[in-house]
XYZ file of C-alpha atoms in Angstrom:
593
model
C -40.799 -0.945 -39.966
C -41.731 2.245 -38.799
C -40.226 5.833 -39.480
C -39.240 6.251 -35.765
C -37.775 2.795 -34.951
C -36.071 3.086 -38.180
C -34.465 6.946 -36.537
C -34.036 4.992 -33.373
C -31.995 2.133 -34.958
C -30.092 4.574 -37.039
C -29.051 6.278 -33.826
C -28.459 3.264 -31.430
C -26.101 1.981 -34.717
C -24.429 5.839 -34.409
C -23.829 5.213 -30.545
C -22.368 1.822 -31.280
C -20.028 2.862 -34.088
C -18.703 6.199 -31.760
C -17.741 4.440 -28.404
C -15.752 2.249 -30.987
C -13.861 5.674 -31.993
C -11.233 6.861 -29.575
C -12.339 10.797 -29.283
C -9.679 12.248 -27.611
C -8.483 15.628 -27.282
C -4.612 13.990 -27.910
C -4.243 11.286 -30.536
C -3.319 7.814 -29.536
C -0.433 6.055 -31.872
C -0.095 2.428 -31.081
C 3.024 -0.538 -32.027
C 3.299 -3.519 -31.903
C 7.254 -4.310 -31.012
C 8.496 -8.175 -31.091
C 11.679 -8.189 -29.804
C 13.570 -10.933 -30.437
C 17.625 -12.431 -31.489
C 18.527 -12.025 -34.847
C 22.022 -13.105 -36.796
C 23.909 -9.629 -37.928
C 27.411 -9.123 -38.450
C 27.609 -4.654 -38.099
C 31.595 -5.398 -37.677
C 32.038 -8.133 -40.296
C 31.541 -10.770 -37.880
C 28.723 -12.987 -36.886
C 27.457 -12.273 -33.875
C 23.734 -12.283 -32.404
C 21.783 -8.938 -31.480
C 18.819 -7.691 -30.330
C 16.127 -6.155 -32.813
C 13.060 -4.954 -32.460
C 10.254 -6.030 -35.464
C 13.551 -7.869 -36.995
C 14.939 -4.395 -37.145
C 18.648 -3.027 -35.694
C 18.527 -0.843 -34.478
C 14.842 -0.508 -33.689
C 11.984 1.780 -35.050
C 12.145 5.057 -34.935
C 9.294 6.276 -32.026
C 7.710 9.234 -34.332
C 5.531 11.389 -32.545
C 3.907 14.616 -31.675
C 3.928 16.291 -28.045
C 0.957 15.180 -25.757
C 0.502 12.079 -28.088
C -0.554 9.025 -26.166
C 1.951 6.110 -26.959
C 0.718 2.035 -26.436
C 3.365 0.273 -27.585
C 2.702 -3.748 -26.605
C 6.125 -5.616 -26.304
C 6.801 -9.113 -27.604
C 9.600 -10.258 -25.285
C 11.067 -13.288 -27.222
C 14.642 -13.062 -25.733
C 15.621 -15.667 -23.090
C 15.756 -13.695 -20.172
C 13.237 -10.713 -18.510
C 13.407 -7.405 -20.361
C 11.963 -4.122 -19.494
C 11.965 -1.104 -22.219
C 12.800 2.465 -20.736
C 12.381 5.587 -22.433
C 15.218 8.074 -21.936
C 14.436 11.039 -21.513
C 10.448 10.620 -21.826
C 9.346 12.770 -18.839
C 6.013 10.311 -17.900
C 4.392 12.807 -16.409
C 2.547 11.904 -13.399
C 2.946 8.236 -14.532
C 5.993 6.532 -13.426
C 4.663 3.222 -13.455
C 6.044 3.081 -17.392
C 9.907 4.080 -17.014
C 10.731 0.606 -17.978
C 13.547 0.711 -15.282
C 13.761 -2.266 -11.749
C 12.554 0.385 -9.460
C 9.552 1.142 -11.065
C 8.467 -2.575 -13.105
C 8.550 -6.201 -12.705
C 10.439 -7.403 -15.773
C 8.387 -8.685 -18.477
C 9.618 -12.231 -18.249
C 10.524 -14.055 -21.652
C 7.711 -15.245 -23.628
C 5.377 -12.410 -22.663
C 3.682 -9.673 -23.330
C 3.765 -6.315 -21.716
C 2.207 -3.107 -22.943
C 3.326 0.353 -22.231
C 0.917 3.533 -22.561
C 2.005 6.697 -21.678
C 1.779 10.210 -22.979
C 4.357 12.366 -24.257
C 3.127 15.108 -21.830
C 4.679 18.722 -22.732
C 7.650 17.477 -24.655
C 9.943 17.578 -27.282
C 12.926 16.622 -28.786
C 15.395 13.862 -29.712
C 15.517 11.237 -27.434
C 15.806 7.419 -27.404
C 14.583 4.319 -25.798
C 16.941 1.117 -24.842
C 16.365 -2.394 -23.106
C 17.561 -1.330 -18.892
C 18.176 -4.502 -17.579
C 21.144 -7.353 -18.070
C 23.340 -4.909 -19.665
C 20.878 -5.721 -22.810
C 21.935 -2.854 -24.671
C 25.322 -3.615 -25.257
C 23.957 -6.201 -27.684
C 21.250 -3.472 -29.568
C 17.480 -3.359 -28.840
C 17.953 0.536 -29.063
C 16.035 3.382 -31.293
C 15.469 6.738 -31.777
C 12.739 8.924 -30.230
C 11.183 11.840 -31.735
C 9.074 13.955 -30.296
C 7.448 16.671 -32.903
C 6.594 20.507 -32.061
C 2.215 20.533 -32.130
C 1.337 22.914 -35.174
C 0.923 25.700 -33.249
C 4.054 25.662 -31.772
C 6.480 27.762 -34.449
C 10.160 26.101 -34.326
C 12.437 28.523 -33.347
C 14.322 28.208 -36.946
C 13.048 27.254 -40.896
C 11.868 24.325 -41.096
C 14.357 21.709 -42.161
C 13.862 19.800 -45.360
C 13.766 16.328 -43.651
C 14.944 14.545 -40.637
C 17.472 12.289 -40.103
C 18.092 9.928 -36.844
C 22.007 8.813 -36.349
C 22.429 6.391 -33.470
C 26.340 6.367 -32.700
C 27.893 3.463 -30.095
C 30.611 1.763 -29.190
C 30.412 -1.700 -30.113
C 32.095 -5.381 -28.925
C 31.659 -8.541 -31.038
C 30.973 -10.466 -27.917
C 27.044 -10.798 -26.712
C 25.633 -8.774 -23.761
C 25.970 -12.013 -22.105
C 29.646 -12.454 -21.933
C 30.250 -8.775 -21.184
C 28.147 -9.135 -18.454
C 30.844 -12.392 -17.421
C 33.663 -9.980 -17.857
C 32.407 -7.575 -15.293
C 31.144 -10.440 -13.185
C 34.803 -11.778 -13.208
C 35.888 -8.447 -11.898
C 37.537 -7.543 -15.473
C 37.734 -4.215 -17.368
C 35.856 -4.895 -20.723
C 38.886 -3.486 -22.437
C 38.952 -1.817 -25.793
C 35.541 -1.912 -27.840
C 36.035 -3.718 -31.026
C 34.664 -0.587 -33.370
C 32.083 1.918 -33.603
C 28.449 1.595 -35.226
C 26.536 4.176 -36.902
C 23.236 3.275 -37.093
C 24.018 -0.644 -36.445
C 26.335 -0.628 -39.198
C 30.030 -0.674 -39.248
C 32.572 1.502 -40.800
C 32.920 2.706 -43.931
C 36.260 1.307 -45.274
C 38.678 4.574 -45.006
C 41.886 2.613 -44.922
C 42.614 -0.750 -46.726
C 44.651 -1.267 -43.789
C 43.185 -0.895 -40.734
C 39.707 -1.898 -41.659
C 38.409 -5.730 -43.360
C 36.619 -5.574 -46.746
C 32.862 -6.326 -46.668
C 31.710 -4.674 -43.840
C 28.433 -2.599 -44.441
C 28.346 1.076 -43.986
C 25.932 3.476 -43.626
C 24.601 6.156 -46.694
C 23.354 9.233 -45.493
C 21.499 10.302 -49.208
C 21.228 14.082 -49.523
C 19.943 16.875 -52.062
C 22.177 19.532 -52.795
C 21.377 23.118 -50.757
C 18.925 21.383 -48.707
C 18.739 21.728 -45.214
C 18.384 18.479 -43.058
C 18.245 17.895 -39.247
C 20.433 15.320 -37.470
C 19.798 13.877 -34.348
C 22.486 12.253 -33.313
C 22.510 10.156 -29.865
C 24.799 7.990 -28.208
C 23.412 4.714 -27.515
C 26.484 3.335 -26.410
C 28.312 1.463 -23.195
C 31.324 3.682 -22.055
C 32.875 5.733 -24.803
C 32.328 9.461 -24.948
C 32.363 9.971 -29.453
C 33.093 13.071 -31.260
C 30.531 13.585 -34.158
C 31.533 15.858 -37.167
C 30.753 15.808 -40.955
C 33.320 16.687 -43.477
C 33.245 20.145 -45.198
C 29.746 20.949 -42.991
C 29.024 22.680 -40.471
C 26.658 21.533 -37.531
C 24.458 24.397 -35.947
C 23.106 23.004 -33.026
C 19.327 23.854 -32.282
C 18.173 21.378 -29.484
C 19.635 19.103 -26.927
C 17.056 16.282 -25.011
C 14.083 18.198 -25.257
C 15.216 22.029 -24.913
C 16.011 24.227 -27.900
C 19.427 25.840 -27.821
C 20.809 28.920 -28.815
C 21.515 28.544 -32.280
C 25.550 28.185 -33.069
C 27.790 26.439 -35.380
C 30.371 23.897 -34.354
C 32.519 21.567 -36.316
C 32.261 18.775 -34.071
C 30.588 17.640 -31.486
C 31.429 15.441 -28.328
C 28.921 13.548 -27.439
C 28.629 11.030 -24.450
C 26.905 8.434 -23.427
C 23.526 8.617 -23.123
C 23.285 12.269 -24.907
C 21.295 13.497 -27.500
C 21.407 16.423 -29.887
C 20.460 18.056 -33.099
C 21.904 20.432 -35.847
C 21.064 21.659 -38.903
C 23.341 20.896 -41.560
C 23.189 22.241 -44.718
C 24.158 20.665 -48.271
C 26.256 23.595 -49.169
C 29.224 21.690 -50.880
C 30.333 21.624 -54.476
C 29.701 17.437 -54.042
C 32.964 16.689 -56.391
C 33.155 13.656 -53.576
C 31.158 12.139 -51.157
C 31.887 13.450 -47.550
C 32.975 11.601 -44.453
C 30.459 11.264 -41.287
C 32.834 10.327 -38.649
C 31.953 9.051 -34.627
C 35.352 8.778 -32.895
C 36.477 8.142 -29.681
C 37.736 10.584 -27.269
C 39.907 10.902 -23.628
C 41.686 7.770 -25.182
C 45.930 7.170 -24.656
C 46.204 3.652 -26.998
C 46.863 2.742 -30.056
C 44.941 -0.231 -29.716
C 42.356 2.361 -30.662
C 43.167 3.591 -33.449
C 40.301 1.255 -35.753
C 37.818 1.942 -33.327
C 36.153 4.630 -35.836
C 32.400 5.018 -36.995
C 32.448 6.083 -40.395
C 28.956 6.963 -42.682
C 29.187 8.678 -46.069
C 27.155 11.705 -47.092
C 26.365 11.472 -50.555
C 24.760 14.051 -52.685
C 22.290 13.184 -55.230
C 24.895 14.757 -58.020
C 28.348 13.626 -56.365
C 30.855 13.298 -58.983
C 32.700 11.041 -56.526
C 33.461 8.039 -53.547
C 35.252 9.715 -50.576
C 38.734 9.254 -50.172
C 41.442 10.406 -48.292
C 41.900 11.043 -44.411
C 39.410 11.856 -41.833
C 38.610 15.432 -41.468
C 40.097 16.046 -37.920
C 39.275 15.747 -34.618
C 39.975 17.821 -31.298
C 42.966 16.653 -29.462
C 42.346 13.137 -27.984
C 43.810 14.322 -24.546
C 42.253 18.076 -24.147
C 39.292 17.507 -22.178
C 39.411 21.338 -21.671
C 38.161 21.686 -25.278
C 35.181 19.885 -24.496
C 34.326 21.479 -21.450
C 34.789 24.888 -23.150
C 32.380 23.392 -25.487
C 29.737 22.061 -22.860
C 29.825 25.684 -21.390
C 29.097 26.911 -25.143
C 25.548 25.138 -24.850
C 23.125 27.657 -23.741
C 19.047 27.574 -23.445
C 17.320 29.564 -26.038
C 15.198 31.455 -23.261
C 13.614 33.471 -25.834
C 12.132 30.420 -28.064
C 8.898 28.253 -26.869
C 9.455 24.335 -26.615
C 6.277 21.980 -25.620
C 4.129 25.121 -24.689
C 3.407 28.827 -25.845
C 4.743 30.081 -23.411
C 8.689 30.953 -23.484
C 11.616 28.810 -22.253
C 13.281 31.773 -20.389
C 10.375 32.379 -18.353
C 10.646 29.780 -16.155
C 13.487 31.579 -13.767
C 15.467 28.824 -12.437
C 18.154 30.799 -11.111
C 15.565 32.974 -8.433
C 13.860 29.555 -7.083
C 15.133 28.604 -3.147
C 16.936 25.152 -2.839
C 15.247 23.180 -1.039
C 17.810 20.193 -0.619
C 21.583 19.841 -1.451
C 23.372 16.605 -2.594
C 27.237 16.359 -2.987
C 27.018 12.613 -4.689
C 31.143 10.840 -5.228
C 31.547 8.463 -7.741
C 35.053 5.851 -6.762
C 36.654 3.678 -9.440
C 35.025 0.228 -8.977
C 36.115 -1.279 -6.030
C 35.833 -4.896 -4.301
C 32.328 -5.232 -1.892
C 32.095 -8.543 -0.106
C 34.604 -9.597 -2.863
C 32.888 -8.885 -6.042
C 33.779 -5.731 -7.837
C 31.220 -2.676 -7.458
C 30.979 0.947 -8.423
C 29.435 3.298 -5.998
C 28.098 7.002 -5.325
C 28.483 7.930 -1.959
C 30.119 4.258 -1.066
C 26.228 2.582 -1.864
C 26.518 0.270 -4.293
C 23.081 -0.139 -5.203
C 21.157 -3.820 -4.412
C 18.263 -4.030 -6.490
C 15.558 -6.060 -4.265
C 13.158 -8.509 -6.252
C 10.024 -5.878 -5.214
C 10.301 -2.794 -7.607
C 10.079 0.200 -5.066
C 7.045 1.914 -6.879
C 4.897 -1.720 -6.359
C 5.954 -1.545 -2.537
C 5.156 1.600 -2.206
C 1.531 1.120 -3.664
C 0.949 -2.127 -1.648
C 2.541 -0.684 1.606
C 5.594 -3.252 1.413
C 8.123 -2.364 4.088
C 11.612 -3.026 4.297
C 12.126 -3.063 0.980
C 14.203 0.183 0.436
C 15.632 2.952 3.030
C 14.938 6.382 2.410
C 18.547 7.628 3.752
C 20.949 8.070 0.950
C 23.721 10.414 2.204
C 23.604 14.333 1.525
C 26.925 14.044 0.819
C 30.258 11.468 0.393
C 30.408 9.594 4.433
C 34.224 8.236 4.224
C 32.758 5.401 5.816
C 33.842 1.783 3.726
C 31.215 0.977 0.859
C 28.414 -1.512 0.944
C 25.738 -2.530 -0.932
C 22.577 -1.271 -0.101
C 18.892 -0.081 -1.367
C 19.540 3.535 0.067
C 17.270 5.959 -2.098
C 16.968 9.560 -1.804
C 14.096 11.323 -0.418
C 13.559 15.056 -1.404
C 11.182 17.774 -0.755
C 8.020 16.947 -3.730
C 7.474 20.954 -5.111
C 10.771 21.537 -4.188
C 14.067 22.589 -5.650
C 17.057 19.894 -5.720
C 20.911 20.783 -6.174
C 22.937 17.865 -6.553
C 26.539 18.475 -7.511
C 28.144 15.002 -9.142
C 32.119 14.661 -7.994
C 33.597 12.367 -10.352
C 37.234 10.783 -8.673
C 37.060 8.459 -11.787
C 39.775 8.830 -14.934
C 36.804 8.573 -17.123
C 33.859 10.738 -18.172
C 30.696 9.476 -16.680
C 27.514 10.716 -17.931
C 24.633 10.759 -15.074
C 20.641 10.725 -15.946
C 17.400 11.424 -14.396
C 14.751 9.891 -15.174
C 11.348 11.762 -14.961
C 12.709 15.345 -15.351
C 14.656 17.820 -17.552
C 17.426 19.554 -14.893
C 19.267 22.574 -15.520
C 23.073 22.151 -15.920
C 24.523 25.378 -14.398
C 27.945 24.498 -13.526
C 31.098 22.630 -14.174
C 35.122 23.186 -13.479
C 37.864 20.900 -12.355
C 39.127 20.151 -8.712
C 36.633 20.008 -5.944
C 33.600 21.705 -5.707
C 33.152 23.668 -2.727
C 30.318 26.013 -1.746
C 32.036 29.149 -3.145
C 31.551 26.800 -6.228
C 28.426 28.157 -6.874
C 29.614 32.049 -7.359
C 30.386 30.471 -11.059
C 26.643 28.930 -11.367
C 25.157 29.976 -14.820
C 21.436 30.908 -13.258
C 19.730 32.515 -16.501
C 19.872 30.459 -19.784
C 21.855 27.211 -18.612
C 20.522 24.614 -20.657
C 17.586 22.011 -19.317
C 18.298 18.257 -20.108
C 17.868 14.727 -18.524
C 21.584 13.918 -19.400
C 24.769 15.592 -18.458
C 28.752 14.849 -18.551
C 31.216 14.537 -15.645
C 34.590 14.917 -16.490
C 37.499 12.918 -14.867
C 38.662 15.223 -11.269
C 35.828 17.483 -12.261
C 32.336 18.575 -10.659
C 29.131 18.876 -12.324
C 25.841 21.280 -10.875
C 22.368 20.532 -11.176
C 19.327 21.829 -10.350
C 15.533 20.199 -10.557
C 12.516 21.572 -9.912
C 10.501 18.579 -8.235
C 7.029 18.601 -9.896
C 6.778 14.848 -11.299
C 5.618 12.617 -8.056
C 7.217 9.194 -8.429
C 10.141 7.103 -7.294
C 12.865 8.247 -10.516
C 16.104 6.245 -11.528
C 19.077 8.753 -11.274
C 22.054 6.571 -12.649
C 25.246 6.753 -15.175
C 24.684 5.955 -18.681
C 28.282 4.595 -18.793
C 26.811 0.685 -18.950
C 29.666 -1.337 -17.418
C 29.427 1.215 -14.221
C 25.889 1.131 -14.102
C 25.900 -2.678 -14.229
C 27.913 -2.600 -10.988
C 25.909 -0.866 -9.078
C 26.638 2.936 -9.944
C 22.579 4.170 -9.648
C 20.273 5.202 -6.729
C 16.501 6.205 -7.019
C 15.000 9.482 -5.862
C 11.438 9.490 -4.024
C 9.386 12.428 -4.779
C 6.173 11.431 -3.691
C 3.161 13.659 -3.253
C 2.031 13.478 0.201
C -1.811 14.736 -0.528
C -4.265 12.668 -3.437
C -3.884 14.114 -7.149
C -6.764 12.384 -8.876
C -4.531 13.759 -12.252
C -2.056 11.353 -11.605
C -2.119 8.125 -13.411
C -3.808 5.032 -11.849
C -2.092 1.619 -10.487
C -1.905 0.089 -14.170
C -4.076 -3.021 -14.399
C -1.991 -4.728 -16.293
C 0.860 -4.420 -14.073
C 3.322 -7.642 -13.152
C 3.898 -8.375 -10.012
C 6.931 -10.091 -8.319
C 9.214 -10.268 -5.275
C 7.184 -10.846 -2.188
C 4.031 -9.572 -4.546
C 4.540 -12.696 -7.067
C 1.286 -14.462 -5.375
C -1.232 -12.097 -6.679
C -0.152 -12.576 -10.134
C -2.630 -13.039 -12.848
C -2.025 -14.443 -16.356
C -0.074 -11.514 -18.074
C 1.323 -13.751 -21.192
C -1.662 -12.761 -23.337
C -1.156 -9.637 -25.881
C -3.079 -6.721 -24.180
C -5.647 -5.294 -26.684
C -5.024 -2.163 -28.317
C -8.962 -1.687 -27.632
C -8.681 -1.839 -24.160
C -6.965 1.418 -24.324
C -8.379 4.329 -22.031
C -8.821 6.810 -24.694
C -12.423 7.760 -24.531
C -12.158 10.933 -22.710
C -14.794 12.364 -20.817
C -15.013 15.123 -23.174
C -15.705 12.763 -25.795
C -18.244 11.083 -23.569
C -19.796 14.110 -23.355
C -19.828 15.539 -27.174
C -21.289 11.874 -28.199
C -24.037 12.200 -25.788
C -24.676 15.795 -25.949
C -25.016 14.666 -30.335
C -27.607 11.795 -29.470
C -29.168 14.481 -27.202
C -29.895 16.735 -30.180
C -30.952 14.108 -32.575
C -33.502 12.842 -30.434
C -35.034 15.690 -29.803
C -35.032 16.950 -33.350
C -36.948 13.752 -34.405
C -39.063 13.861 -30.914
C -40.210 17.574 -31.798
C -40.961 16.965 -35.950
């Protein structure tokens, strides 16, 4: 063999072994999720859930902003299932929001996989099956997203972290909720509340049945830990605190806070947040972590507790005695005093180097104004229905986002009302359409008795206002237009008004909705188009692997197989470039010896 077929072969081997590398400027991270029934019993009885890798709750999503994420789904329920990742911005790629308006449902006995990047991000976050009312029965987990390492955090960094997923919880499946509400029933009082998929910890002998596991929180004494704590839950709004601690919140969905101490905090449905808690106790007993409802008026309630104990490596002792407090049940001024409290760290950089404060919110010129009404659920054509702006959202068997790439018509309207109509409610697929670059107001008007919690998908908004009674345009004289905090999630409490803005920079059709499950099952969600009119070659292509259905169903190929990890597009073309620029040079070097 000669010396420069032997070089040649050497090289050509090289080639072979680097376009099998994926050279990427941003890692890729990729999972492979089964998720399936299993046999649990969080509340001491038997009951099936949803896990995820045989896991409830799920696996914690671990990662690092701009990270590309494949995660390829195993759906081995008995019905469709799409995954959607709250608060995960997909950036220029709404075709994985895992919600009806954007996906076909991956239908049982198939795979799916999602890639998308955690563009610009971070934070505490988590992900949650979006169709069926699915989540009621688990198939939930954390998200977090981690600062790059030249990104400082904006406080010492904690010792280790710790995900707490609080909920409200029924012993009945997802399936016979969803009867309930189909039946035109309330789904009454929940039968407890679940820390981490486990029940509580047994406080009192008589209120609570032996043998239900609980969850251990293991500490080290005058170490510093950080807790983020979402609720993953269907309706309840839960008060977190930790006995004898302090909780200094430091970041809420993706935006760092100012820092301040608390001793609890509410936190509703579909939230996020995390503290910093320090192990500053003597440890002569283990301490009480405590999720318990709030706005509540019956006893029937009164076991509905989550309870986890924090135990130091050198306790001298179980926990025993009461709970440490909580606010008044009734005060709902407390917690919007305490919303108010919750203020942007402008000073601090997030995602970027850049700092938070220096995107002005409060100078940018509205571009559109929505006044959207929620109405206690209400009877439609004789089934019960919740509404915003009396639409009760129809979701047609064409996700919007595939009829809007194949030119579909008729499948939504792009007239949902500015504002409440006093005309009678229907059911319709009425979307909003808003300005793309511009700069949305939307002020939710909840006529409810209950909190509701409303999310965007797609974007972080700023929350700069909130009071009681009816917002009016003088409303916005009280507008917080400096350091109001930027989230995807915000509370509405009962005969209040909540203020929003959004900068619209993310083109897509986006899932605005409530978290609070049972409303959102009945109809309580509308989609926003924000579509950019001219061609952005940076957005992300019609995904190949994408299902089809509704009046698309025909040009369905074979989608049941696993998609290969390998077929993921992470060759970038600076790779390309650096591998060929490196056979370049070696080539030459041998051409010119």
């Amino acid at each position: 063999m000669s010396a420069g077929f032997f070089v040649y072969f050497i090289i050509a081997n090289l080639l072979l072994c680097l376009s099998k590398l994926c050279i990427s400027e941003d890692p890729y991270v990729y999972f492979d999720w089964r998720v399936s029934y299993i046999n649990a019993s969080p509340l001491g009885v038997k009951q099936q859930v949803i896990a995820i890798n045989g896991q409830f709750p799920g696996p914690i999503l671990n990662v690092t902003t701009n990270w590309n994420v494949v995660v390829n789904v195993k759906n081995d329920l008995d019905e469709p299932l799409l995954i959607t990742w709250s608060g995960v911005q997909q950036r220029k790629n709404p075709w994985q929001d895992g919600v009806l308006g954007t996906n076909c449902p991956i239908p049982a006995g198939w795979n799916w996989t999602y890639e998308f990047q955690v563009k610009d991000q971070i934070g505490s976050f988590f992900y949650f099956p979006s169709l069926n009312f699915q989540r009621a029965s688990g198939g939930y987990g954390g998200i977090t997203i981690n600062n790059r390492d030249i990104i400082p955090l904006p406080f010492g960094t904690p010792d280790d972290d710790i995900t707490l997923l609080i909920s409200d919880w029924y012993t009945q499946t997802h399936q016979d909720l969803r009867g309930v509400l189909d039946d035109g029933k309330s789904l009454g009082v929940p039968d407890g509340v679940l820390i981490n998929g486990l029940g509580p910890f047994r406080y009192n002998e008589t209120l609570l049945p032996e043998n239900v596991g609980f969850l251990m929180v293991n500490v080290d004494p005058g170490k510093t830990y950080r807790l983020r704590v979402s609720n993953v839950g269907i309706s309840t709004s839960l008060n977190f605190r930790i006995q004898n601690h302090n909780l200094v919140l430091v970041e809420t969905e993706g935006s760092y806070t100012n820092q301040q101490n608390y001793t609890d905090m509410d936190i509703h449905v579909g939230q996020s947040y995390s503290f910093l808690v320090t192990m500053d106790q003597n440890a002569s007993t283990d301490y009480y972590v405590v999720a318990s409802p709030r706005f509540v008026n019956s006893s029937s309630w009164t076991k509905v507790v989550g309870v986890a104990i924090l135990h130091y490596s050198n306790s001298q002792g179980p926990a025993s005695g009461p709970l440490p407090d909580s606010p008044n049940v009734f005060d709902t001024y407390y917690s919007m005093n305490q919303a108010r409290s919750i203020r942007w760290n402008v000073t601090a950089s997030a995602a970027r180097p850049n700092p938070q404060g220096s995107f002005r919110y409060g100078d940018i010129t509205v571009t559109d104004v929505y006044v959207i009404l929620n109405r206690p659920p209400e009877l439609i054509n004789g089934k019960s229905c919740t509404t915003l702006n009396g639409i009760s959202y129809f979701s047609p068997l064409t996700p919007l986002m595939l009829a809007e790439q194949f030119k579909v018509l008729g499948v939504y309207k792009l007239d949902f009302p500015n504002g409440p109509t006093g005309r009678p409610a229907k059911l319709d697929t009425s979307i909003m359409n808003v300005t793309y670059k511009g700069f949305v107001e939307i002020i939710f008007q909840n006529k409810d008795t209950v909190v509701y919690t409303y999310h965007l998908d797609g974007y972080a908004f700023f929350v700069v206002g909130m009071d009681y009674g009816l917002w009016t345009e003088n409303s916005r004289g009280t507008y917080n237009k400096w350091d109001g905090v930027a989230r995807c999630t915000t509370q509405v409490f009962p005969g209040a008004w909540t203020a929003i803005l959004v900068s619209i920079d993310n083109s897509g059709i986006w899932n605005l909705r409530t978290e609070n499950l049972d409303a959102w099952y009945l109809g309580q969600e509308t989609y926003m188009s924000a579509v950019n009119p001219k061609i952005d070659k940076t957005e992300t292509a019609f995904p190949e692997n994408a299902i089809y259905c509704g009046v698309l169903s025909s040009l369905q190929k074979d989608q049941s197989h696993r998609v290969k990890f390998s077929g993921a597009n992470c060759f970038t073309d600076a790779g390309r470039a650096a591998v060929v620029a490196f056979v370049i040079i070696l080539l030459s070097f041998f051409h010119f010896r």
